[in-house]
Amino acid sequence: MVKVNRSENLQLTCSGSGSKTPTLSWKKGRQQMGTGETLSLTDLTYPMAGTYVCEASVPSISGLKRNESIQVIVEGKPEVEIQQTIIQELDQTVKLTCTVLGHPQPEIRWSIPGGKAPVKHSSNKYIAELLVELTPKLIQSGVQCTAENMYGSVKKNLELKMVTPTPSVSSKPALEEEQGQTGSTVAVIAVCVCVLILLLIVGFFYFMQRRGHLPCSRGEKRSLTPKEGTPDNTVVEMKADRRNEQTGLLSPGGGGGGGRGGGGGGTNEC
């Protein structure tokens, strides 16, 4: 572990030996920092603090690697970062955030009476969050965050900006337009379905009539019905093959008598 003051320079050295000369490289986390025996760090800042790893490897031999690590600590006066807080109405509770970088760990204070907040930290980064209820006086005076350690103290003002909320555009017209479009679509679909069903019905009756499965019309039946009062002039045609017709002509009582006297045995067909 090595401690360096902020803004100073630092040089890290690493060496390796073996039957074959190893290749040296430097990493900080997943970031590649450089190659060779020496790594130079200039004008150190707090984000440059952390663990640096020197890795020795032989490219011609797969999996042959060795590494050593060193932790760099940057010390100095705290640095304070404050984000502007935007509010839309009074008497609401907001979270104020003060972010501080530094080492040793700084003490963080708020200008609000009793304004002590729990601090979260990671490495040399410290975050203090404070919940406050907004008042006109607080907005006018603002809020101050102070960070202090053995190297000094830093103060930063947190500006509270009042913004008039923008009235939201009513979604009712859009909703009505969407409902109107939906209704039109349903109506068109209903008309198409009705037309399709009608076409299917007409096609079905036409097909059945062509196949001869439908009964004759009323007009055709009337053409085969004997006229009233003239039974002798009615001719009934029987459809049968040739053999049956000859048999009928040769049977007793056939010939002319069958048409006039035996009219009770005939059957009308379409």
Backbone as numpy.savetxt, mean C-alpha at the origin, in Angstrom:
# Nx Ny Nz CAx CAy CAz Cx Cy Cz
42.31 2.76 24.39 41.46 3.96 24.39 42.34 5.20 24.39
41.97 6.17 23.57 42.73 7.40 23.49 41.76 8.58 23.57
42.11 9.60 24.36 41.28 10.80 24.51 41.95 11.98 23.82
41.15 12.70 23.03 41.67 13.84 22.28 40.70 14.99 22.42
41.22 16.20 22.52 40.37 17.38 22.59 39.77 17.68 21.22
38.58 18.25 21.25 37.90 18.62 20.01 38.75 19.61 19.21
38.73 19.48 17.91 39.46 20.32 16.95 40.93 19.96 16.84
41.42 18.99 17.60 42.81 18.56 17.48 42.95 17.48 16.41
44.23 17.11 16.10 44.52 16.07 15.12 44.98 14.79 15.82
44.77 13.66 15.18 45.13 12.37 15.77 45.64 11.46 14.67
46.69 10.68 14.98 47.23 9.72 14.03 47.24 8.33 14.66
46.56 7.39 14.01 46.49 6.01 14.49 47.42 5.15 13.66
48.17 4.23 14.33 49.15 3.39 13.65 48.85 1.92 13.90
49.03 1.10 12.85 48.79 -0.34 12.95 49.86 -1.04 12.11
50.34 -2.19 12.57 51.35 -2.94 11.82 50.99 -4.42 11.84
51.45 -5.15 10.83 51.19 -6.58 10.75 52.35 -7.29 10.09
52.55 -8.57 10.42 53.65 -9.34 9.84 53.20 -10.78 9.67
53.93 -11.52 8.82 53.62 -12.93 8.57 54.49 -13.48 7.47
54.26 -14.76 7.12 55.03 -15.36 6.03 54.80 -14.62 4.73
53.62 -14.02 4.60 53.32 -13.15 3.47 52.89 -11.80 4.02
53.31 -10.74 3.37 53.01 -9.39 3.85 51.51 -9.14 3.81
50.89 -8.83 4.96 49.43 -8.61 4.96 49.06 -7.22 4.44
47.81 -7.12 4.01 47.23 -5.83 3.60 46.48 -5.25 4.78
46.71 -3.97 5.09 46.09 -3.32 6.25 45.00 -2.36 5.78
43.88 -2.37 6.48 42.77 -1.45 6.17 42.12 -1.01 7.46
41.47 0.20 7.42 40.84 0.80 8.59 39.34 0.94 8.36
38.56 0.65 9.41 37.10 0.78 9.35 36.58 1.41 10.64
35.47 2.13 10.50 34.73 2.64 11.66 33.27 2.24 11.44
32.85 1.23 12.19 31.54 0.64 11.91 31.57 -0.05 10.56
30.66 0.32 9.65 30.66 -0.24 8.30 31.36 0.67 7.29
31.87 1.81 7.77 32.49 2.79 6.88 33.98 2.49 6.70
34.41 2.43 5.44 35.83 2.23 5.15 36.55 3.56 5.31
37.58 3.60 6.17 38.26 4.84 6.49 39.57 5.03 5.73
40.23 3.94 5.33 41.50 4.08 4.62 42.28 2.78 4.63
43.45 2.78 4.01 44.33 1.61 3.95 45.74 2.03 4.35
46.53 1.03 4.72 47.92 1.31 5.12 48.11 1.26 6.62
49.33 1.46 7.04 49.67 1.36 8.46 49.16 2.54 9.28
48.97 3.70 8.66 48.64 4.93 9.39 47.30 5.48 8.94
46.49 5.92 9.92 45.22 6.61 9.64 45.28 7.97 10.32
45.16 9.03 9.55 45.25 10.40 10.08 43.86 11.00 10.21
43.55 11.52 11.41 42.27 12.19 11.68 42.58 13.64 12.02
42.05 14.57 11.23 42.35 15.99 11.43 41.10 16.75 11.85
41.33 17.79 12.67 40.25 18.67 13.13 39.07 17.84 13.67
39.34 17.11 14.74 38.37 16.15 15.28 37.08 16.84 15.74
35.98 16.20 15.46 34.66 16.64 15.91 34.03 15.51 16.72
32.93 15.81 17.39 32.27 14.79 18.21 31.78 13.59 17.38
31.23 13.78 16.18 30.81 12.61 15.40 31.97 11.70 14.99
33.22 12.20 15.02 34.37 11.38 14.64 34.81 10.46 15.77
34.26 10.63 16.96 34.60 9.75 18.07 33.97 8.37 17.84
34.58 7.34 18.41 34.06 5.99 18.27 35.16 4.96 18.21
34.82 3.77 17.75 35.77 2.65 17.70 36.31 2.48 16.29
37.61 2.46 16.15 38.28 2.27 14.87 38.92 0.88 14.87
38.81 0.17 13.74 39.31 -1.20 13.62 40.36 -1.26 12.52
41.53 -1.85 12.86 42.57 -2.12 11.88 42.52 -3.61 11.54
42.37 -3.91 10.25 42.23 -5.30 9.81 43.40 -5.68 8.90
44.06 -6.81 9.24 45.17 -7.33 8.44 44.70 -8.60 7.74
44.90 -8.67 6.42 44.44 -9.83 5.65 45.44 -10.15 4.55
45.43 -11.42 4.12 46.27 -11.86 3.01 45.33 -12.23 1.87
45.26 -11.41 0.81 44.30 -11.65 -0.27 44.42 -13.03 -0.91
45.65 -13.58 -0.97 45.84 -14.87 -1.63 45.35 -16.04 -0.80
45.11 -15.83 0.50 44.62 -16.90 1.38 43.23 -16.50 1.88
42.22 -17.17 1.39 40.85 -16.82 1.74 40.56 -17.08 3.21
39.94 -16.11 3.88 39.53 -16.26 5.27 40.61 -15.95 6.29
41.83 -15.65 5.85 42.91 -15.34 6.79 42.88 -13.85 7.10
42.31 -13.51 8.30 42.17 -12.12 8.71 42.45 -12.00 10.20
43.04 -10.88 10.60 43.23 -10.54 12.00 42.91 -9.05 12.15
42.34 -8.66 13.31 42.04 -7.24 13.50 42.27 -6.82 14.93
42.51 -5.54 15.10 42.66 -4.89 16.40 41.83 -3.60 16.37
41.28 -3.22 17.53 40.43 -2.02 17.61 40.96 -1.06 18.66
40.61 0.21 18.48 40.97 1.25 19.42 39.81 2.24 19.51
39.49 2.69 20.72 38.39 3.63 20.93 38.94 5.04 21.06
38.34 5.94 20.28 38.75 7.35 20.29 37.65 8.16 20.98
38.02 8.92 22.01 37.08 9.77 22.75 37.46 11.22 22.50
36.48 11.99 22.03 36.70 13.42 21.77 36.08 14.21 22.92
36.87 15.02 23.57 36.41 15.81 24.71 36.37 17.29 24.34
35.48 18.01 25.06 35.43 19.44 24.82 34.13 20.05 25.30
33.98 21.32 24.98 32.81 22.10 25.34 31.56 21.55 24.62
30.41 21.56 25.28 29.22 21.00 24.64 28.79 21.79 23.40
28.15 21.10 22.51 27.50 21.69 21.35 26.00 21.41 21.45
25.19 22.47 21.30 23.73 22.34 21.48 23.02 22.51 20.14
22.10 21.61 19.85 21.28 21.69 18.66 19.80 21.75 19.08
19.08 22.77 18.60 17.67 22.93 18.94 16.88 23.12 17.65
15.77 22.39 17.55 14.89 22.54 16.40 13.74 23.48 16.74
13.32 24.25 15.76 12.21 25.17 15.97 10.91 24.39 16.18
10.14 24.80 17.17 8.87 24.16 17.46 7.73 25.02 16.93
6.90 24.43 16.09 5.76 25.14 15.49 4.48 24.69 16.17
3.69 25.67 16.62 2.44 25.36 17.32 1.27 25.99 16.56
0.09 25.43 16.76 -1.10 25.90 16.05 -2.16 26.48 16.97
-2.08 26.19 18.25 -3.07 26.74 19.18 -2.50 26.76 20.59
-3.06 27.64 21.41 -2.59 27.76 22.80 -3.19 26.65 23.65
-2.67 26.59 24.88 -3.16 25.63 25.89 -3.01 24.19 25.43
-2.08 23.93 24.53 -1.80 22.55 24.16 -0.44 22.16 24.72
-0.24 20.87 24.91 1.02 20.37 25.44 1.92 19.94 24.29
3.16 20.47 24.29 4.11 20.14 23.23 5.39 19.58 23.85
6.14 18.87 23.02 7.41 18.29 23.47 8.56 19.14 22.92
9.38 19.66 23.84 10.55 20.44 23.46 11.77 19.53 23.54
12.63 19.60 22.50 13.79 18.71 22.41 15.07 19.53 22.33
16.04 19.15 23.16 17.37 19.79 23.17 18.41 18.68 23.00
19.17 18.73 21.91 20.19 17.72 21.60 21.57 18.31 21.87
22.40 17.58 22.65 23.71 18.08 23.06 24.77 17.04 22.71
25.88 17.52 22.13 27.06 16.69 21.87 28.18 17.16 22.79
28.88 16.21 23.43 29.99 16.61 24.30 30.48 15.46 25.16
31.67 15.67 25.72 32.27 14.72 26.68 33.27 15.51 27.53
33.24 15.30 28.86 32.36 14.45 29.66 30.88 14.83 29.54
30.03 13.98 30.08 28.59 14.19 29.94 28.18 15.54 30.51
27.51 16.35 29.70 27.10 17.68 30.19 25.80 17.60 30.99
25.63 18.62 31.82 24.36 18.78 32.53 23.45 19.67 31.68
22.20 19.25 31.50 21.26 19.96 30.64 20.16 20.57 31.50
19.93 21.89 31.34 18.91 22.60 32.10 18.02 23.39 31.15
16.75 23.56 31.60 15.78 24.38 30.85 15.51 25.66 31.64
15.14 26.72 30.92 14.86 28.01 31.58 13.49 28.01 32.25
12.66 27.04 31.99 11.34 26.95 32.62 11.50 26.48 34.05
10.82 27.11 35.01 10.93 26.66 36.41 10.54 25.19 36.55
11.41 24.46 37.22 11.16 23.03 37.39 11.35 22.24 36.12
12.03 22.85 35.16 12.19 22.20 33.86 13.35 21.24 33.79
13.23 20.14 34.53 14.23 19.09 34.44 13.60 17.90 33.74
14.33 17.38 32.77 13.76 16.31 31.97 14.74 15.14 31.92
14.23 13.93 31.77 15.13 12.78 31.64 15.95 12.90 30.36
17.18 12.39 30.42 18.12 12.51 29.31 18.43 11.13 28.74
18.32 11.02 27.41 18.73 9.79 26.72 20.10 10.06 26.09
20.95 9.03 26.06 22.26 9.27 25.45 22.75 8.04 24.71
23.56 8.30 23.70 24.22 7.26 22.90 25.59 7.79 22.53
26.64 7.12 23.02 28.01 7.58 22.83 28.15 8.97 23.44
28.49 9.98 22.65 28.64 11.35 23.19 27.48 12.25 22.79
26.33 11.66 22.48 25.14 12.42 22.09 24.08 12.27 23.18
23.54 13.42 23.63 22.56 13.43 24.73 21.31 14.18 24.27
20.14 13.61 24.57 18.87 14.21 24.13 17.98 14.40 25.36
17.57 15.66 25.58 16.66 15.99 26.67 15.32 16.42 26.09
14.23 15.82 26.57 12.88 16.13 26.08 12.02 16.61 27.24
11.30 17.72 27.02 10.49 18.32 28.08 9.09 18.59 27.56
8.07 18.14 28.32 6.67 18.41 27.97 6.21 19.66 28.70
5.70 20.64 27.97 5.24 21.90 28.56 3.88 22.27 27.98
3.11 23.02 28.81 1.83 23.54 28.33 2.05 24.98 27.86
1.61 25.26 26.66 1.89 26.56 26.06 0.97 27.64 26.62
1.56 28.79 26.88 0.83 29.97 27.34 1.33 31.17 26.53
0.54 32.26 26.45 1.03 33.45 25.73 2.35 33.97 26.28
2.53 33.93 27.59 3.77 34.42 28.19 4.97 33.57 27.77
4.77 32.26 27.73 5.85 31.35 27.34 6.24 31.56 25.88
5.23 31.79 25.04 5.51 32.02 23.62 6.28 33.32 23.43
5.94 34.32 24.21 6.60 35.62 24.09 8.05 35.58 24.59
8.27 34.90 25.70 9.61 34.87 26.29 10.51 33.82 25.65
9.91 32.74 25.14 10.70 31.66 24.57 11.26 30.74 25.64
11.96 29.71 25.20 12.55 28.72 26.13 14.04 28.60 25.83
14.83 28.46 26.89 16.29 28.38 26.74 16.78 27.04 27.27
17.71 26.42 26.50 18.33 25.16 26.91 19.81 25.42 27.16
20.32 24.99 28.32 21.71 25.20 28.71 22.40 23.86 28.93
23.59 23.68 28.34 24.40 22.47 28.53 25.76 22.88 29.07
26.22 22.18 30.13 27.46 22.57 30.79 28.24 21.34 31.24
29.58 21.39 31.01 30.49 20.37 31.57 31.78 21.06 32.00
32.83 20.31 32.27 34.08 20.88 32.80 34.79 21.80 31.80
34.43 21.72 30.55 35.08 22.55 29.53 34.32 23.84 29.25
33.12 24.00 29.81 32.37 25.22 29.60 30.87 24.95 29.46
30.13 26.03 29.18 28.67 25.91 29.04 28.22 26.63 27.77
27.08 26.16 27.24 26.50 26.73 26.02 25.00 26.87 26.24
24.43 28.02 25.78 23.00 28.26 25.88 22.41 28.46 24.48
21.24 27.93 24.29 20.54 28.10 23.01 19.07 28.40 23.30
18.51 29.38 22.55 17.10 29.74 22.70 16.25 28.90 21.74
15.15 28.42 22.28 14.20 27.65 21.48 13.04 28.57 21.11
12.85 28.80 19.82 11.81 29.70 19.35 10.51 28.93 19.16
9.44 29.50 19.73 8.11 28.92 19.57 7.35 29.76 18.54
7.01 29.16 17.45 6.37 29.90 16.35 4.90 29.52 16.28
4.04 30.56 16.34 2.59 30.36 16.27 2.14 30.43 14.81
1.44 29.41 14.38 0.95 29.35 13.00 -0.55 29.12 13.03
-1.28 29.93 12.26 -2.73 29.76 12.17 -3.03 28.52 11.35
-3.81 27.61 11.91 -4.11 26.37 11.16 -4.87 26.66 9.88
-4.50 26.01 8.84 -5.17 26.17 7.54 -6.45 25.35 7.54
-7.60 25.99 7.23 -8.85 25.21 7.22 -8.78 24.11 6.17
-9.17 22.95 6.61 -9.12 21.80 5.70 -10.22 21.90 4.66
-9.91 21.55 3.46 -10.88 21.58 2.37 -11.89 20.46 2.57
-13.17 20.83 2.50 -14.22 19.84 2.72 -14.18 18.79 1.63
-14.31 17.57 2.04 -14.29 16.47 1.08 -15.68 16.07 0.64
-16.71 16.87 1.07 -18.09 16.50 0.73 -18.36 16.57 -0.77
-17.94 17.65 -1.50 -18.19 17.66 -2.95 -17.54 16.49 -3.65
-16.32 16.17 -3.26 -15.66 15.04 -3.90 -16.40 13.74 -3.63
-16.92 13.62 -2.39 -17.66 12.41 -2.03 -18.94 12.31 -2.84
-19.66 13.47 -2.98 -20.89 13.45 -3.76 -20.61 13.12 -5.22
-19.51 13.67 -5.76 -19.17 13.39 -7.15 -18.86 11.91 -7.34
-18.15 11.34 -6.36 -17.81 9.92 -6.45 -19.07 9.06 -6.37
-20.01 9.45 -5.48 -21.25 8.70 -5.37 -22.06 8.81 -6.65
-22.07 10.02 -7.29 -22.80 10.19 -8.54 -22.22 9.31 -9.64
-20.90 9.25 -9.73 -20.27 8.40 -10.73 -20.59 6.94 -10.47
-20.60 6.54 -9.20 -20.93 5.16 -8.87 -22.35 4.81 -9.27
-23.31 5.76 -9.00 -24.70 5.53 -9.37 -24.86 5.40 -10.87
-24.18 6.24 -11.66 -24.26 6.17 -13.12 -23.72 4.83 -13.62
-22.64 4.39 -13.04 -22.06 3.11 -13.44 -23.01 1.95 -13.17
-23.67 1.98 -11.99 -24.62 0.92 -11.65 -25.80 0.92 -12.62
-26.28 2.12 -12.99 -27.41 2.21 -13.92 -27.04 1.64 -15.28
-25.86 1.96 -15.78 -25.42 1.43 -17.08 -25.30 -0.08 -17.03
-24.76 -0.60 -15.95 -24.63 -2.06 -15.82 -26.00 -2.72 -15.79
-26.96 -2.11 -15.06 -28.31 -2.68 -14.98 -28.96 -2.72 -16.36
-28.82 -1.66 -17.15 -29.42 -1.62 -18.50 -28.79 -2.70 -19.38
-27.47 -2.84 -19.30 -26.80 -3.86 -20.11 -27.27 -5.26 -19.75
-27.44 -5.52 -18.45 -27.91 -6.84 -18.02 -29.32 -7.12 -18.52
-30.20 -6.10 -18.45 -31.59 -6.28 -18.91 -31.62 -6.57 -20.42
-30.83 -5.83 -21.19 -30.78 -6.05 -22.64 -30.26 -7.45 -22.95
-29.24 -7.90 -22.22 -28.68 -9.22 -22.44 -29.70 -10.30 -22.13
-30.44 -10.16 -21.02 -31.47 -11.15 -20.67 -32.56 -11.20 -21.75
-32.99 -10.03 -22.24 -34.01 -9.97 -23.29 -33.54 -10.67 -24.55
-32.29 -10.43 -24.96 -31.74 -11.09 -26.15 -31.69 -12.60 -25.97
-31.32 -13.06 -24.77 -31.28 -14.49 -24.51 -32.67 -15.12 -24.62
-33.71 -14.44 -24.10 -35.07 -14.97 -24.17 -35.54 -15.06 -25.62
-35.33 -14.00 -26.40 -35.73 -14.00 -27.82 -35.00 -15.09 -28.58
-33.70 -15.22 -28.33 -32.92 -16.25 -29.01 -33.39 -17.64 -28.66
-33.78 -17.85 -27.39 -34.25 -19.16 -26.96 -35.54 -19.55 -27.68
-36.52 -18.63 -27.73 -37.78 -18.93 -28.42 -37.57 -19.14 -29.92
-36.67 -18.39 -30.51 -36.40 -18.55 -31.95 -35.78 -19.91 -32.21
-34.85 -20.32 -31.36 -34.19 -21.62 -31.51 -35.18 -22.77 -31.34
-36.06 -22.68 -30.35 -37.03 -23.73 -30.11 -38.03 -23.84 -31.25
-38.41 -22.70 -31.83 -39.35 -22.74 -32.94 -38.72 -23.37 -34.17
-37.42 -23.07 -34.40 -36.73 -23.67 -35.53 -36.57 -25.16 -35.36
-36.42 -25.63 -34.15 -36.29 -27.06 -33.90 -37.63 -27.79 -33.89
-38.73 -27.03 -33.89 -40.05 -27.65 -33.91 -40.55 -28.08 -32.57
-39.99 -27.55 -31.51 -40.43 -27.95 -30.17 -41.56 -27.09 -29.66
-41.88 -26.01 -30.34 -42.96 -25.15 -29.88 -44.27 -25.56 -30.53
-45.41 -25.48 -29.86 -46.72 -25.83 -30.43 -47.08 -24.87 -31.56
-47.95 -25.33 -32.46 -48.37 -24.50 -33.59 -49.13 -23.29 -33.10
-49.15 -22.29 -33.92 -49.89 -21.08 -33.56 -51.37 -21.31 -33.69
-52.13 -20.40 -33.17 -53.57 -20.54 -33.16 -54.12 -20.50 -34.58
-53.49 -19.74 -35.49 -53.96 -19.64 -36.87 -53.81 -20.97 -37.59
-52.71 -21.71 -37.34 -52.52 -23.00 -38.00 -53.55 -24.01 -37.54
-53.90 -23.99 -36.29 -54.92 -24.91 -35.80 -56.26 -24.64 -36.46
-56.60 -23.40 -36.70 -57.88 -23.06 -37.31 -57.95 -23.55 -38.74
-56.80 -23.59 -39.43 -56.84 -24.02 -40.84 -57.18 -25.49 -40.97
-56.97 -26.30 -39.92 -57.27 -27.72 -39.96 -58.60 -28.05 -39.32
-59.29 -27.10 -38.78 -60.58 -27.35 -38.12 -61.69 -27.29 -39.16
-62.51 -28.28 -39.20 -63.60 -28.29 -40.19 -64.51 -27.11 -39.98
-64.93 -26.56 -41.13 -65.86 -25.44 -41.06 -67.19 -25.96 -40.58
-67.88 -25.12 -39.89 -69.15 -25.49 -39.29 -70.20 -25.66 -40.38
-70.84 -26.74 -40.35 -71.94 -26.98 -41.29 -71.49 -27.65 -42.56
-70.23 -27.85 -42.85 -69.77 -28.50 -44.08 -68.76 -29.57 -43.75
-69.12 -30.56 -43.06 -68.20 -31.62 -42.67 -67.76 -32.44 -43.85
-68.57 -32.52 -44.94 -68.24 -33.39 -46.06 -67.13 -32.83 -46.91
-66.89 -31.54 -46.86 -65.86 -30.93 -47.70 -64.50 -30.87 -47.04
-64.34 -31.40 -45.83 -63.07 -31.35 -45.10 -62.16 -32.46 -45.55
-60.90 -32.12 -45.85 -59.90 -33.11 -46.24 -58.81 -33.11 -45.18
-58.56 -34.27 -44.65 -57.53 -34.43 -43.62 -56.41 -35.22 -44.23
-55.22 -34.67 -44.22 -54.06 -35.36 -44.81 -53.31 -36.04 -43.71
-53.11 -37.31 -43.86 -52.40 -38.12 -42.87 -50.99 -38.35 -43.38
-50.02 -38.05 -42.60 -48.63 -38.27 -42.98 -48.21 -39.66 -42.54
-47.87 -40.48 -43.49 -47.42 -41.84 -43.20 -46.58 -42.31 -44.36
-45.90 -43.42 -44.21 -45.10 -43.91 -45.32 -45.98 -44.56 -46.38
-45.40 -44.94 -47.47 -46.16 -45.43 -48.63 -46.91 -46.72 -48.33
-46.34 -47.62 -47.60 -46.92 -48.90 -47.29 -48.18 -48.73 -46.48
-48.15 -47.86 -45.48 -49.32 -47.66 -44.64 -50.46 -47.04 -45.43
-50.12 -46.17 -46.37 -51.16 -45.51 -47.16 -51.87 -46.54 -48.05
-51.12 -47.44 -48.66 -51.73 -48.46 -49.49 -52.58 -49.38 -48.65
-52.13 -49.71 -47.50 -52.90 -50.58 -46.61 -54.22 -49.95 -46.27
-54.19 -48.65 -46.04 -55.43 -47.94 -45.71 -56.40 -47.94 -46.86
-55.92 -47.86 -48.09 -56.79 -47.83 -49.25 -57.40 -49.19 -49.53
-56.64 -50.25 -49.16 -57.13 -51.60 -49.46 -57.95 -52.18 -48.33
-57.98 -51.54 -47.20 -58.74 -52.10 -46.07 -60.22 -51.94 -46.30
-61.03 -52.85 -45.73 -62.48 -52.75 -45.88 -62.97 -51.42 -45.34
-63.90 -50.89 -46.12 -64.50 -49.60 -45.71 -63.61 -48.45 -46.01
-62.43 -48.65 -46.66 -61.51 -47.56 -47.00 -62.00 -46.88 -48.24
-61.13 -46.31 -49.03 -61.50 -45.62 -50.24 -62.28 -44.40 -49.95
-63.43 -44.26 -50.67 -64.23 -43.05 -50.51 -64.96 -43.00 -49.24
-65.32 -44.22 -48.68 -66.12 -44.20 -47.45 -65.34 -43.74 -46.28
-63.99 -43.92 -46.28 -63.20 -43.53 -45.09 -63.20 -42.07 -44.90
-63.24 -41.28 -46.01 -63.18 -39.83 -45.84 -64.46 -39.27 -45.36
-65.64 -39.90 -45.75 -66.91 -39.31 -45.40 -67.55 -40.00 -44.22
-67.57 -41.34 -44.29 -68.31 -42.03 -43.23 -67.48 -42.26 -42.02
-66.22 -42.53 -42.18 -65.39 -42.84 -40.99 -64.55 -41.71 -40.54
-65.03 -40.54 -40.61 -64.25 -39.33 -40.23 -63.87 -39.26 -38.80
-64.46 -40.13 -37.96 -64.17 -40.03 -36.51 -62.80 -40.52 -36.15
-62.10 -41.29 -37.09 -60.80 -41.86 -36.68 -59.62 -41.03 -37.08
-59.79 -39.89 -37.75 -58.64 -39.05 -38.20 -58.01 -38.23 -37.10
-56.72 -37.84 -37.24 -56.00 -37.01 -36.27 -55.38 -35.84 -36.97
-55.60 -34.64 -36.49 -55.03 -33.42 -37.09 -53.60 -33.24 -36.62
-52.70 -32.87 -37.53 -51.30 -32.55 -37.20 -50.91 -31.23 -37.81
-49.91 -30.59 -37.21 -49.38 -29.33 -37.77 -48.31 -29.66 -38.78
